[in-house]
DNA sequence: GTTTTGCACTCTAATTAGGAGAGTGCTAGA
DNA sequence: TCTAGCACTCTCCTAATTAGAGTGCAAAAC
């Protein structure tokens, strides 16, 4: 027996046909019929043959007919196969790469940079762009400063990395003089600068236990303040979303009900955050197609994500949200490169 | 001649009828016919009479028929009359007032409070809530601090009012020691604390001119830094919007095209900002109905705004955006009270 | 054995027609 | 000045029809 057929009956030709169909569908959103396919692909096959093949593909769960006499549409499983094995990823041309590099030059503060990244993703892909903010956990303290405000309140400034600053206001039992505050911050900077927040927290706890023996007033003041400043809830996870409205142009989602649900879940953030977290330890670009993601609101949507990192440390995840019928061959490299460029832009902050 | 008719032929009865019609339409969104009105209002009038009156009202431009055999619908001019002269504003019940007071207690920082206010407006009205952020201009500096970062970069912390902090990063020609920075900030605090930003700017300019004669190194350093810290572009105007998605439930706007345009203009912010600015010096609640506002995207929308103030100084404007067919009698007092409560919440920061 | 042709069949989308319902404007009468 | 009556108009809903696209299957061709 000659080696012509693949294990589950996926001949070279079937795959080629399948790929053409998916590309066709992604291109113009209409179910693809056998006639069209016969005309448009290079192969000299009659529509009938193509129908036979399509019937096989449908049996395998890769295609689906909306109804008897419409053409075929890829299923989630079909998109999966397409994306994993058949996709020909475009190279971005230099203009596009330059554009990204230019827009992500480390100009302003970190928060602004992340916003910019998100907008950039949405502008280039004409879909929704999302950038998950770095968790405080993974970054280290550069410096802490105290500023006395009125009424026992103290402004705590945490400089996390050069371009990221967090402000917190704490309330103290008594009023501290600014020299006391100065001493406290000197002490804390000496002790904690360069360490990451979780370890700072555990050290604070240790110090608190030792407190009774310790009569040094400065240290005591400092640790008391540190407790309030650092022990407060972690800066909650969050993300920046841009270009929601681009999704309103997408035919598949063009129904106010659906869109409202989708937008509501963008606002609640919970589901999207879960999804993004899933890919935080993925290597490179990851793709969630339709129901695969496990969130109903994302049916008919795909999410293309990539973690971004500095010095090998993953800081967060960014990505693009669009219809399952998106131009993966373009979106994937865009997400990939943007993640890398964001990483290096952030790197220059250190 | 008895004093029964108003100048442009608006009898008591016509007005009553008109008000009933508008209320009816606001309630269920359907054009109101003469039969319905005859049935539902207290007056013992036949539909035919009501038709005559409605015809008059239509001639005056207060009503409009979508087509020959639909009922009538108020025009923009009609809404205007309704809102200005006929509206019976509801008193909010205590539960609602308490709710607002509770949510707007000055817990976190100012930014968070404004966000909360915006969400609150949208939740209570089930429409979109918007809060314009205070302009930096109108507030005074409490304190300025410098923190040296790496590479000639200095973190400037402007404490504007106790709970509002702005961070800026400036680049300097040479590296300054932290004691130099300390001296500079002491000097500037002495000089500028308590003054508002525009006057600080003009003083800086004066000082710069005097510079040549002045050989005091500390002052020179300080003024150079101040120049960079304060002269940078004003914190641009901005607003916080919440509950966009509520508008997707509104039947009149339920068309993806329209909604997209509306949302896009929310994102661009320009138009909405212009509109909000218009009412910054209005006394109390102001209402823009449909085309009145002069922005096409806001056709079929009304905006109810009120400035909020502390100590008689207007800080900004907040409001609600919804369909022209909104429950003005509820929305108006909500906007009014929220503005007042926000004012007093902000007041407690001083 | 694979591919093609031919044909009956199915389903959608667009068009048309018919009626029900709501509301109007007008005129004549109370 | 108001009411009653009536013809008229317009929308909305439903049903029926048709054209078009695409399928599946069986028999013929390669």
Coordinates of N, CA, C and O in Angstrom, one line a residue, chain B residues 3 15 46 74 78 80 82-83 130 141 198 207 218 222 234 299 309 318 323 342:
Chain B
X3 N -58.7 87.1 31.4 CA -57.3 86.7 31.2 C -57.2 85.2 31.1 O -56.7 84.6 32.0
X15 N -51.3 73.2 27.9 CA -50.1 72.9 28.6 C -50.2 71.6 29.4 O -49.4 70.7 29.4
X46 N -62.9 64.4 24.4 CA -62.9 63.3 23.4 C -61.6 63.4 22.7 O -60.9 64.4 22.6
X74 N -42.6 64.4 21.4 CA -42.1 65.7 21.6 C -40.9 66.1 20.8 O -40.1 65.2 20.5
X78 N -40.1 71.0 22.3 CA -41.1 70.5 23.2 C -40.4 70.1 24.5 O -40.9 70.5 25.6
X80 N -37.7 71.1 25.7 CA -37.2 72.3 26.3 C -38.3 73.0 27.2 O -38.1 73.2 28.3
X82 N -41.0 71.6 28.3 CA -41.3 70.6 29.3 C -40.4 70.8 30.5 O -40.8 70.9 31.7
X83 N -39.1 70.8 30.2 CA -38.1 70.8 31.2 C -38.0 72.1 31.9 O -37.9 72.2 33.1
X130 N -20.8 61.0 34.1 CA -19.5 61.6 33.7 C -19.1 62.6 34.8 O -19.9 63.3 35.3
X141 N -1.0 74.8 45.2 CA 0.1 73.9 45.6 C 0.2 73.8 47.1 O 0.2 74.9 47.8
X198 N -1.2 78.9 38.2 CA -0.9 80.0 37.3 C 0.0 81.1 37.9 O 1.0 81.6 37.2
X207 N 11.3 85.3 38.3 CA 12.6 84.9 38.9 C 13.7 84.6 37.9 O 14.8 84.9 38.0
X218 N 21.7 77.9 45.5 CA 20.5 77.2 45.9 C 19.3 77.7 45.1 O 18.6 76.9 44.5
X222 N 17.0 75.7 42.4 CA 15.6 75.6 42.7 C 14.7 76.1 41.6 O 13.8 75.4 41.1
X234 N -0.1 71.9 31.2 CA -1.1 71.8 32.2 C -1.6 70.3 32.2 O -1.7 69.7 31.1
X299 N -27.3 63.8 19.0 CA -28.7 63.8 18.7 C -29.4 62.6 19.3 O -28.8 61.6 19.5
X309 N -18.6 72.2 43.5 CA -17.7 73.3 44.1 C -17.3 73.0 45.5 O -18.0 72.3 46.2
X318 N -20.1 67.7 36.7 CA -20.4 66.3 36.6 C -21.8 66.2 35.9 O -22.5 67.2 35.8
X323 N -30.7 59.2 26.8 CA -31.5 59.6 25.7 C -32.4 60.8 26.0 O -32.6 61.1 27.2
X342 N -20.6 65.6 46.3 CA -19.2 65.5 45.9 C -18.4 66.7 46.4 O -17.3 66.6 46.9

